[in-house]
Coordinates of C-alpha atoms and ligand atoms in Angstrom, one line a residue:
X1 CA -72.3 15.7 188.1
X2 CA -72.9 15.1 191.5
X3 CA -70.2 15.6 194.1
X4 CA -69.0 11.6 194.7
X5 CA -68.6 10.8 198.3
X6 CA -65.8 8.5 199.7
X7 CA -67.0 5.3 201.5
X8 CA -64.5 3.6 203.9
X9 CA -65.6 0.6 205.4
X10 CA -63.4 0.8 208.9
X11 CA -61.7 -1.8 211.1
X12 CA -59.4 -3.6 208.1
X13 CA -55.9 -3.8 209.1
X14 CA -53.4 -2.9 206.8
X15 CA -50.3 -4.5 205.8
X16 CA -47.5 -4.1 203.1
X17 CA -45.7 -1.4 201.5
X18 CA -47.0 2.1 200.5
X19 CA -44.9 4.7 198.1
X20 CA -44.6 8.3 199.0
X21 CA -45.0 11.0 196.3
X22 CA -43.1 14.2 196.3
X23 CA -43.4 16.9 198.4
X24 CA -46.4 19.4 197.6
X25 CA -45.2 22.2 199.7
X26 CA -41.9 22.0 198.1
X27 CA -43.0 21.2 194.2
X28 CA -45.3 24.2 194.6
X29 CA -42.3 26.5 195.8
X30 CA -39.8 25.0 193.0
X31 CA -42.4 26.0 190.4
X32 CA -42.3 29.5 191.5
X33 CA -39.1 29.4 191.9
X34 CA -38.3 28.2 188.2
X35 CA -39.6 31.8 187.0
X36 CA -36.1 32.9 188.1
X37 CA -34.2 31.9 185.2
X38 CA -35.0 32.6 181.3
X39 CA -34.1 28.9 181.0
X40 CA -36.4 26.2 181.2
X41 CA -36.4 23.4 184.1
X42 CA -37.4 19.8 184.8
X43 CA -38.7 18.8 187.7
X44 CA -38.9 15.5 188.8
X45 CA -41.0 13.4 191.6
X46 CA -43.9 16.2 190.7
X47 CA -46.9 14.8 192.8
X48 CA -50.0 15.2 190.6
X49 CA -52.0 17.1 192.4
X50 CA -55.0 19.8 191.9
X51 CA -52.7 22.3 193.7
X52 CA -49.8 21.8 191.2
X53 CA -52.4 21.7 188.4
X54 CA -53.4 25.2 189.5
X55 CA -50.0 26.5 190.3
X56 CA -49.5 25.3 186.6
X57 CA -52.4 27.4 185.7
X58 CA -51.4 30.6 187.1
X59 CA -47.6 30.2 185.7
X60 CA -49.1 29.7 182.1
X61 CA -51.4 32.4 182.5
X62 CA -48.2 34.5 182.9
X63 CA -46.6 32.5 179.8
X64 CA -44.8 29.8 181.1
X65 CA -45.1 26.5 178.6
X66 CA -46.1 24.2 180.9
X67 CA -46.1 20.2 180.7
X68 CA -46.7 17.6 183.1
X69 CA -45.7 14.0 181.7
X70 CA -46.6 11.6 184.4
X71 CA -44.5 12.8 187.7
X72 CA -42.1 14.9 185.1
X73 CA -43.1 18.6 184.8
X74 CA -41.4 21.0 182.2
X75 CA -41.5 24.3 182.8
X76 CA -40.5 27.1 180.0
X77 CA -40.4 30.8 181.4
X78 CA -38.3 32.0 178.4
X79 CA -41.3 34.2 177.3
X80 CA -43.1 35.9 180.4
X81 CA -46.0 37.7 179.0
X82 CA -47.6 38.8 182.1
X83 CA -46.4 39.3 185.5
X84 CA -50.4 39.1 187.2
X85 CA -52.1 36.8 188.6
X86 CA -55.7 36.3 188.4
X87 CA -57.4 36.6 192.1
X88 CA -60.1 33.5 191.3
X89 CA -56.7 31.0 191.4
X90 CA -54.6 32.8 193.8
X91 CA -57.6 32.9 196.1
X92 CA -57.6 29.1 195.9
X93 CA -53.9 28.6 196.3
X94 CA -52.0 30.7 198.7
X95 CA -48.6 29.3 197.4
X96 CA -49.5 31.0 194.1
X97 CA -48.6 34.7 195.8
X98 CA -45.0 33.3 196.6
X99 CA -44.4 34.1 192.7
X100 CA -44.2 37.7 193.7
X101 CA -40.3 37.3 194.3
X102 CA -39.3 35.8 191.4
X103 CA -41.4 38.0 189.1
X104 CA -39.5 41.0 190.9
X105 CA -36.2 39.8 190.0
X106 CA -37.3 38.8 186.4
X107 CA -39.5 41.7 185.3
X108 CA -39.0 44.5 188.1
X109 CA -42.9 44.3 188.4
X110 CA -45.3 41.8 190.1
X111 CA -49.2 42.2 190.4
X112 CA -50.8 39.5 192.8
X113 CA -54.2 39.4 194.4
X114 CA -53.9 39.2 198.3
X115 CA -54.6 35.5 199.0
X116 CA -57.1 36.4 201.5
X117 CA -58.6 34.0 204.2
X118 CA -58.8 30.3 204.4
X119 CA -60.5 27.7 206.5
X120 CA -57.4 27.7 208.8
X121 CA -56.9 31.2 209.4
X122 CA -56.1 34.5 208.3
X123 CA -53.0 33.5 206.8
X124 CA -51.5 37.5 206.2
X125 CA -48.6 37.9 203.9
X126 CA -47.1 41.1 205.9
X127 CA -43.7 39.6 206.3
X128 CA -43.3 39.0 203.0
X129 CA -44.1 42.5 201.8
X130 CA -41.9 44.0 204.7
X131 CA -38.8 41.8 203.3
X132 CA -39.5 42.8 199.9
X133 CA -39.4 46.5 201.1
X134 CA -36.3 45.8 202.7
X135 CA -34.6 44.2 199.4
X136 CA -35.6 47.9 197.8
X137 CA -39.1 47.1 196.2
X138 CA -42.0 49.5 196.2
X139 CA -45.1 47.7 197.4
X140 CA -48.3 48.8 197.9
X141 CA -51.7 47.2 198.1
X142 CA -54.4 48.6 196.1
X143 CA -57.9 46.9 195.9
X144 CA -57.1 43.5 197.2
X145 CA -53.7 43.6 194.9
X146 CA -50.6 43.2 196.2
X147 CA -48.4 45.7 193.2
X148 CA -44.6 45.5 193.9
X149 CA -42.3 47.4 191.7
X150 CA -38.2 47.4 191.9
X151 CA -36.1 48.6 189.0
X152 CA -32.9 46.9 191.0
X153 CA -33.3 44.9 194.3
X154 CA -30.2 45.2 197.1
X155 CA -29.2 42.5 199.5
X156 CA -30.4 43.6 203.2
X157 CA -30.5 41.9 206.4
X158 CA -33.8 41.0 207.2
X159 CA -35.4 39.5 210.5
X160 CA -38.7 37.7 210.2
X161 CA -41.1 38.5 213.4
X162 CA -42.2 34.8 212.6
X163 CA -40.1 32.1 211.0
X164 CA -42.7 31.9 208.1
X165 CA -42.2 29.0 205.4
X166 CA -43.8 31.3 202.7
X167 CA -42.6 34.7 203.8
X168 CA -38.6 32.9 203.8
X169 CA -39.0 31.3 200.4
X170 CA -40.3 34.7 199.0
X171 CA -37.7 36.3 200.4
X172 CA -34.6 33.8 199.6
X173 CA -36.0 34.0 195.7
X174 CA -36.2 37.9 195.6
X175 CA -32.4 38.0 197.4
X176 CA -31.1 35.5 194.6
X177 CA -31.5 38.4 192.0
X178 CA -30.5 41.6 194.5
X179 CA -27.2 43.1 194.5
X180 CA -25.1 42.0 197.4
X181 CA -25.8 40.1 200.4
X182 CA -29.0 39.5 201.9
X183 CA -29.3 37.5 205.3
X184 CA -32.3 36.6 206.6
X185 CA -32.7 35.7 210.3
X186 CA -35.1 33.6 212.1
X187 CA -35.7 31.9 208.3
X188 CA -38.3 28.8 208.7
X189 CA -36.0 25.9 208.6
X190 CA -38.7 23.6 207.0
X191 CA -36.8 21.2 204.7
X192 CA -39.3 22.4 201.8
X193 CA -37.3 25.7 202.4
X194 CA -33.7 23.6 202.1
X195 CA -35.2 21.9 199.2
X196 CA -35.9 25.1 197.2
X197 CA -32.8 26.5 197.8
X198 CA -30.9 23.3 196.9
X199 CA -32.9 23.9 193.5
X200 CA -32.0 27.6 193.5
X201 CA -28.3 26.7 194.0
X202 CA -28.8 24.2 190.9
X203 CA -29.8 27.1 189.1
X204 CA -26.5 29.0 189.8
X205 CA -27.4 30.8 193.2
X206 CA -25.4 31.4 195.9
X207 CA -27.1 30.6 199.5
X208 CA -26.1 29.2 202.3
X209 CA -27.7 28.2 205.9
X210 CA -31.6 27.3 204.5
X211 CA -32.4 24.3 207.0
X212 CA -31.3 26.3 210.0
X213 CA -32.3 29.6 211.1
X214 CA -30.2 31.7 209.2
X215 CA -30.2 32.1 205.3
X216 CA -27.4 33.9 203.6
X217 CA -27.6 34.9 199.9
X218 CA -25.5 36.6 197.7
X219 CA -27.5 38.0 194.4
X220 CA -26.3 36.7 191.0
X221 CA -26.9 38.5 187.7
X222 CA -28.5 35.4 185.7
X223 CA -29.5 32.1 187.0
X224 CA -29.7 29.3 184.5
X225 CA -32.2 26.1 183.7
X226 CA -31.6 22.8 185.5
X227 CA -33.2 19.4 186.4
X228 CA -34.2 18.6 189.9
X229 CA -35.5 16.3 191.8
X230 CA -38.3 16.8 194.8
X231 CA -37.8 15.2 198.2
X232 CA -40.6 13.2 199.6
X233 CA -43.5 14.5 201.2
X234 CA -42.9 13.9 205.0
X235 CA -46.7 14.9 205.6
X236 CA -47.9 12.1 203.3
X237 CA -45.5 9.7 204.9
X238 CA -46.7 10.9 208.7
X239 CA -50.0 10.4 207.6
X240 CA -49.6 6.8 206.0
X241 CA -47.7 6.2 209.4
X242 CA -50.8 7.4 211.6
X243 CA -53.4 5.2 209.3
X244 CA -50.8 2.3 210.4
X245 CA -50.8 3.3 214.4
X246 CA -55.1 4.0 213.9
X247 CA -55.7 0.5 212.6
X248 CA -53.0 -1.2 214.8
X249 CA -51.3 -2.7 211.6
X250 CA -47.5 -3.0 210.3
X251 CA -46.4 -1.4 207.1
X252 CA -43.3 -0.1 205.6
X253 CA -43.4 3.0 203.5
X254 CA -40.9 5.0 201.3
X255 CA -39.1 6.8 200.0
X256 CA -38.8 9.2 203.2
X257 CA -35.7 11.0 204.8
X258 CA -36.5 10.1 208.7
X259 CA -34.9 13.3 209.5
X260 CA -37.6 15.1 208.0
X261 CA -40.4 13.2 210.2
X262 CA -38.0 13.8 213.6
X263 CA -40.8 15.1 215.4
X264 CA -43.9 13.0 214.3
X265 CA -41.8 9.8 215.0
X266 CA -40.9 11.1 218.5
X267 CA -44.5 11.6 219.2
X268 CA -45.7 8.3 217.5
X269 CA -43.2 6.5 219.4
X270 CA -44.2 8.0 222.9
X271 CA -47.8 6.8 222.3
X272 CA -46.5 3.3 221.8
X273 CA -45.9 2.5 218.1
X274 CA -42.8 1.1 216.9
X275 CA -41.0 2.7 214.2
X276 CA -37.7 1.4 212.7
X277 CA -35.7 1.9 209.6
X278 CA -35.7 -0.5 207.2
X279 CA -33.4 -0.5 204.4
X280 CA -32.6 2.9 202.6
X281 CA -35.0 5.8 203.1
X282 CA -38.1 3.3 204.3
X283 CA -39.6 3.3 207.6
X284 CA -41.9 0.4 209.2
X285 CA -44.4 0.8 211.6
X286 CA -45.8 -1.6 213.9
X287 CA -48.3 -1.8 216.7
X288 CA -47.2 -1.4 220.6
X289 CA -48.7 -3.0 223.5
X290 CA -51.1 0.1 223.9
X291 CA -51.5 3.2 222.3
X292 CA -51.1 5.9 225.2
X293 CA -52.4 9.6 225.3
X294 CA -49.8 12.0 224.3
X295 CA -49.7 16.2 224.4
X296 CA -48.8 17.7 221.4
X297 CA -48.1 21.6 220.5
X298 CA -47.6 22.5 216.9
X299 CA -44.6 24.3 216.1
X300 CA -42.6 25.8 213.3
X301 CA -39.9 22.9 211.9
X302 CA -38.2 21.1 213.6
X303 CA -41.5 21.2 216.2
X304 CA -44.5 19.4 214.8
X305 CA -45.5 20.1 212.1
X306 CA -49.3 21.8 212.2
X307 CA -50.2 19.8 209.3
X308 CA -50.0 16.5 211.3
X309 CA -51.9 18.1 213.8
X310 CA -55.4 17.1 212.6
X311 CA -54.2 13.1 211.9
X312 CA -52.5 13.0 215.1
X313 CA -55.7 13.9 217.2
X314 CA -57.5 11.1 215.6
X315 CA -54.9 8.4 217.3
X316 CA -55.3 10.4 220.7
X317 CA -58.9 10.1 220.1
X318 CA -58.7 6.0 220.5
X319 CA -55.7 6.1 222.7
X320 CA -55.7 5.3 226.4
X321 CA -56.1 8.5 228.8
X322 CA -56.3 12.1 227.9
X323 CA -54.3 14.3 225.0
X324 CA -54.0 17.7 225.3
X325 CA -53.3 19.1 221.2
X326 CA -52.5 22.8 221.1
X327 CA -52.2 24.2 217.5
X328 CA -50.1 27.6 217.7
X329 CA -49.5 28.0 214.2
X330 CA -52.7 28.7 212.7
X331 CA -55.6 30.1 214.8
X332 CA -58.6 28.2 213.3
X333 CA -57.1 24.6 212.4
X334 CA -59.6 22.9 214.3
X335 CA -62.6 22.6 212.4
X336 CA -62.2 18.8 212.2
X337 CA -63.2 18.6 215.8
X338 CA -67.1 18.4 215.5
X339 CA -66.8 16.0 212.8
X340 CA -64.4 13.8 214.8
X341 CA -67.1 14.0 217.7
X342 CA -70.0 12.8 215.4
X343 CA -68.0 9.7 214.4
X344 CA -67.7 8.8 218.6
X345 CA -64.6 11.0 219.9
X346 CA -65.0 12.5 223.0
X347 CA -62.8 16.0 222.2
X348 CA -63.6 19.8 223.6
X349 CA -61.7 22.9 222.6
X350 CA -60.9 25.4 225.2
X351 CA -58.7 28.3 224.1
X352 CA -57.2 27.0 221.4
X353 CA -55.9 23.3 222.9
X354 CA -58.2 20.5 221.9
X355 CA -58.7 18.1 225.1
X356 CA -59.2 14.6 223.8
X357 CA -60.5 12.2 226.1
X358 CA -59.6 8.3 224.7
X359 CA -62.3 6.4 223.6
X360 CA -62.4 2.7 223.1
X361 CA -63.5 3.0 219.4
X362 CA -65.0 5.0 216.8
X363 CA -67.9 4.2 214.8
X364 CA -68.7 4.9 210.8
X365 CA -70.5 8.3 210.4
X366 CA -71.1 10.9 207.3
X367 CA -68.7 13.3 208.1
X368 CA -67.3 16.5 205.7
X369 CA -64.0 18.1 205.3
X370 CA -63.1 21.3 205.8
X371 CA -59.5 21.7 204.6
X372 CA -57.1 19.3 203.1
X373 CA -55.2 17.8 206.3
X374 CA -58.4 17.5 208.2
X375 CA -59.7 15.2 205.2
X376 CA -56.5 13.5 205.8
X377 CA -57.8 13.2 209.5
X378 CA -61.6 11.6 208.6
X379 CA -60.0 9.4 206.1
X380 CA -57.8 7.9 208.9
X381 CA -60.8 8.0 211.5
X382 CA -63.1 6.4 208.9
X383 CA -60.3 3.5 208.6
X384 CA -60.0 3.4 212.1
X385 CA -63.8 3.0 212.6
X386 CA -66.5 0.1 213.1
X387 CA -68.9 0.3 210.2
X388 CA -69.0 2.7 207.3
X389 CA -67.6 6.3 207.5
X390 CA -68.9 8.6 204.5
X391 CA -66.6 11.6 203.7
X392 CA -67.7 14.8 201.8
X393 CA -66.1 17.3 200.4
X394 CA -63.3 15.6 198.7
X395 CA -61.8 18.7 196.5
X396 CA -59.9 19.4 200.1
X397 CA -58.0 15.8 199.4
X398 CA -57.2 16.2 196.0
X399 CA -55.7 19.5 196.9
X400 CA -52.9 17.8 198.4
X401 CA -52.8 13.6 198.1
X402 CA -51.7 12.1 194.9
X403 CA -53.9 8.8 195.0
X404 CA -54.3 8.3 198.7
X405 CA -57.3 5.7 198.1
X406 CA -55.0 3.9 195.8
X407 CA -52.4 3.6 198.1
X408 CA -54.5 3.0 201.2
X409 CA -56.4 -0.1 199.2
X410 CA -52.8 -1.3 198.2
X411 CA -52.5 -1.6 201.9
X412 CA -55.4 -3.8 202.2
X413 CA -57.7 -0.9 203.1
X414 CA -61.6 -0.8 201.9
X415 CA -62.4 2.3 200.4
X416 CA -64.0 3.8 197.6
X417 CA -65.6 6.7 195.9
X418 CA -69.1 6.9 194.3
X419 CA -72.2 9.0 193.4
X420 CA -74.3 6.1 193.8
X421 CA -74.5 5.5 197.2
X422 CA -72.4 2.7 199.3
X423 CA -70.6 0.2 197.3
X424 CA -70.1 -2.0 200.1
X425 CA -72.5 -4.8 200.2
X426 CA -74.3 -5.2 204.0
X427 CA -72.6 -2.0 205.2
X428 CA -75.9 -0.4 206.3
X429 CA -77.0 -3.2 208.7
X430 CA -72.9 -3.2 209.7
X431 CA -73.1 0.1 210.5
X432 CA -76.4 -0.1 212.4
X433 CA -74.9 -2.8 214.9
X434 CA -71.5 -0.7 215.3
X435 CA -73.9 2.1 216.7
Ligands
UD1_501 C1 -46.4 26.6 204.8 C2 -47.4 25.2 204.2 C3 -48.2 25.0 205.2 C4 -47.8 24.7 206.3 C5 -47.4 26.3 206.9 C6 -46.6 25.9 208.1 C7 -47.0 25.6 201.4 C8 -47.5 25.8 200.1 N1 -47.6 25.4 202.6 O1 -47.9 27.7 204.3 O2 -48.7 23.5 204.4 O3 -49.1 24.3 207.2 O4 -46.0 26.6 205.9 O5 -45.6 25.1 208.2 O6 -45.7 26.1 201.8 N2 -47.9 34.7 208.9 C9 -48.3 36.1 209.2 N3 -47.3 37.1 208.1 C10 -47.1 36.5 206.6 C11 -46.9 35.3 206.9 C12 -47.5 34.1 207.6 O7 -48.8 36.0 210.2 O8 -46.3 37.3 206.3 C13 -48.3 33.8 210.1 C14 -49.7 32.8 209.2 O9 -51.1 33.6 209.1 C15 -49.5 31.7 209.9 C16 -48.1 31.9 210.4 O10 -47.2 32.9 209.8 O11 -50.0 32.1 211.6 C17 -47.4 30.5 209.7 O12 -47.3 30.7 208.0 P1 -46.3 30.3 207.1 O13 -45.5 29.5 207.8 O14 -46.2 31.6 206.0 O15 -47.3 29.0 206.5 P2 -47.2 29.2 204.5 O16 -45.9 29.5 203.9 O17 -48.7 30.1 204.2

C-alpha cells in the first residue's frame, strides 16, 4: 500500500466547536501505572492513537489483558507472565520504558531495552536509573537492555538533576511499592504527573505534592483496581488554538483545564489573540487586530511546553516582526524549520534558537513531517498557507492526535488523505497562482 499524503487546501477560515480528547501522555503513564495492582483497572477518555495501541501491545506481551472499547480501556494485569518488553516496540514508544517501576514493584524484576535516540534528541534514562538505585534496586545495562532487580524497594530522598517527566513518573510509581517514605525533589510538575498521582491514589497509594516540585510518597503493601478518567490533552487543545490563530478564526474548544494551558494562552495573548473562558472548561479564541512577533523559551511546566514549540513557530512565521524561539528541553527539536522555510517562512537557527522573521503569507508546498509535533505544525502551516500543502510521513501525526483531520474538517478546514493525488479540483492551478 502506498503511504497516504495529507492534502490541505489552505486559506479557509475555521469556525465552530472542537472536542479535545484525553491526554496522550497521561493515558500512557496510567497504562504503565495499572501494572501496580493485580486487580483490573478501567480508564475513561483514552484517546484512540497509535501510541496507545503500541503501549497496549507491550502490556499484552507481559500478560496483561487489554481491551479498548471506544475511549474506554480495560486493563487486567492479574497474571503477569513476562517482565520484558521487546526492543522493536520500546524503540517506537519511549513511554513504554515507564513500565520499569511498576514491574519492579509487582515482580521485583524488569528487563526493558534502552529506548534509544529519537528524532528530537538523545533522551537518556540516567535519571530513572539513578532514582531506582536510590530506592534499592540493582540496575545494570547489558547489551542495550536495562536489567533491574529488587527483592524489596526502600523509600529514599531523591533529588532529580532535571525535572524529567518520565523519571518523576517512574520513581513515583516505584515508590508506591517501597517500604517507608520517598521524597522526590526537583520533580516534574506537569499536569500528567499529577494525573498519574491521582490515578495511583485512586488505587490506594499515598502520594502528596504531585504537581509541585516536591512529591512525597508513602509505600503501601498492595494497591487495588480502580476506574479513572484521563485529563483533557492540553497539547491537543493548544494545537487547535494555534490552528485558529493561524487562520484568523474564531473557534471554541473543550473540554480543557485552562490552568494547564496558562503558558500557551499567555503567549497567544501576547501575540494579540483574544482568548476567553466560555462556560465550564471551554475556551474561545478569536483574532485580535494584529498578530505580533513574540519571544518564546521552552521550559519544564509551568513554563512554555516544548510540545507546543513547533506549532507556535508557525504563528511567529506569519506574525508582524521578528521572533526568537529557544528550545531548551530537547536538543534537536527544530526539524520542522526547513519544511516551514519550503513554504515561504523565513527562519534561521542560531545556537539552538530559531530566529523567525515574520512573512505576510505562507504558500502551499510538499513537506515531510519528522516527529509528532512537527507534523502538527505542518498541518497548521498548511491551513494558513495559500494553495495546497502536501504533508507526508503521516505516521508521526497518527501517534498523537485523535482524528485531528476530522476535527479540523468539522471546523470547516479542507483537508483529506489520499494515495491517489490531490483530491481538490483545480488545486494545482491555485497553487501555481499562489506561488
Ligand atoms: C515527556 C513527554 C513528552 C514531552 C516531555 C517534556 C510523555 C510520554 N512524553 O517525555 O511529550 O515533550 O515529557 O515535557 O510523557 N532526560 C535526561 N535523563 C533522563 C530523562 C530525561 O537527561 O533520565 C532529559 C531528556 O533527554 C530531555 C529532558 O530531560 O532533554 C526532558 O525529558 P523528560 O521530561 O524526561 O521527557 P519524557 O518523559 O521523555
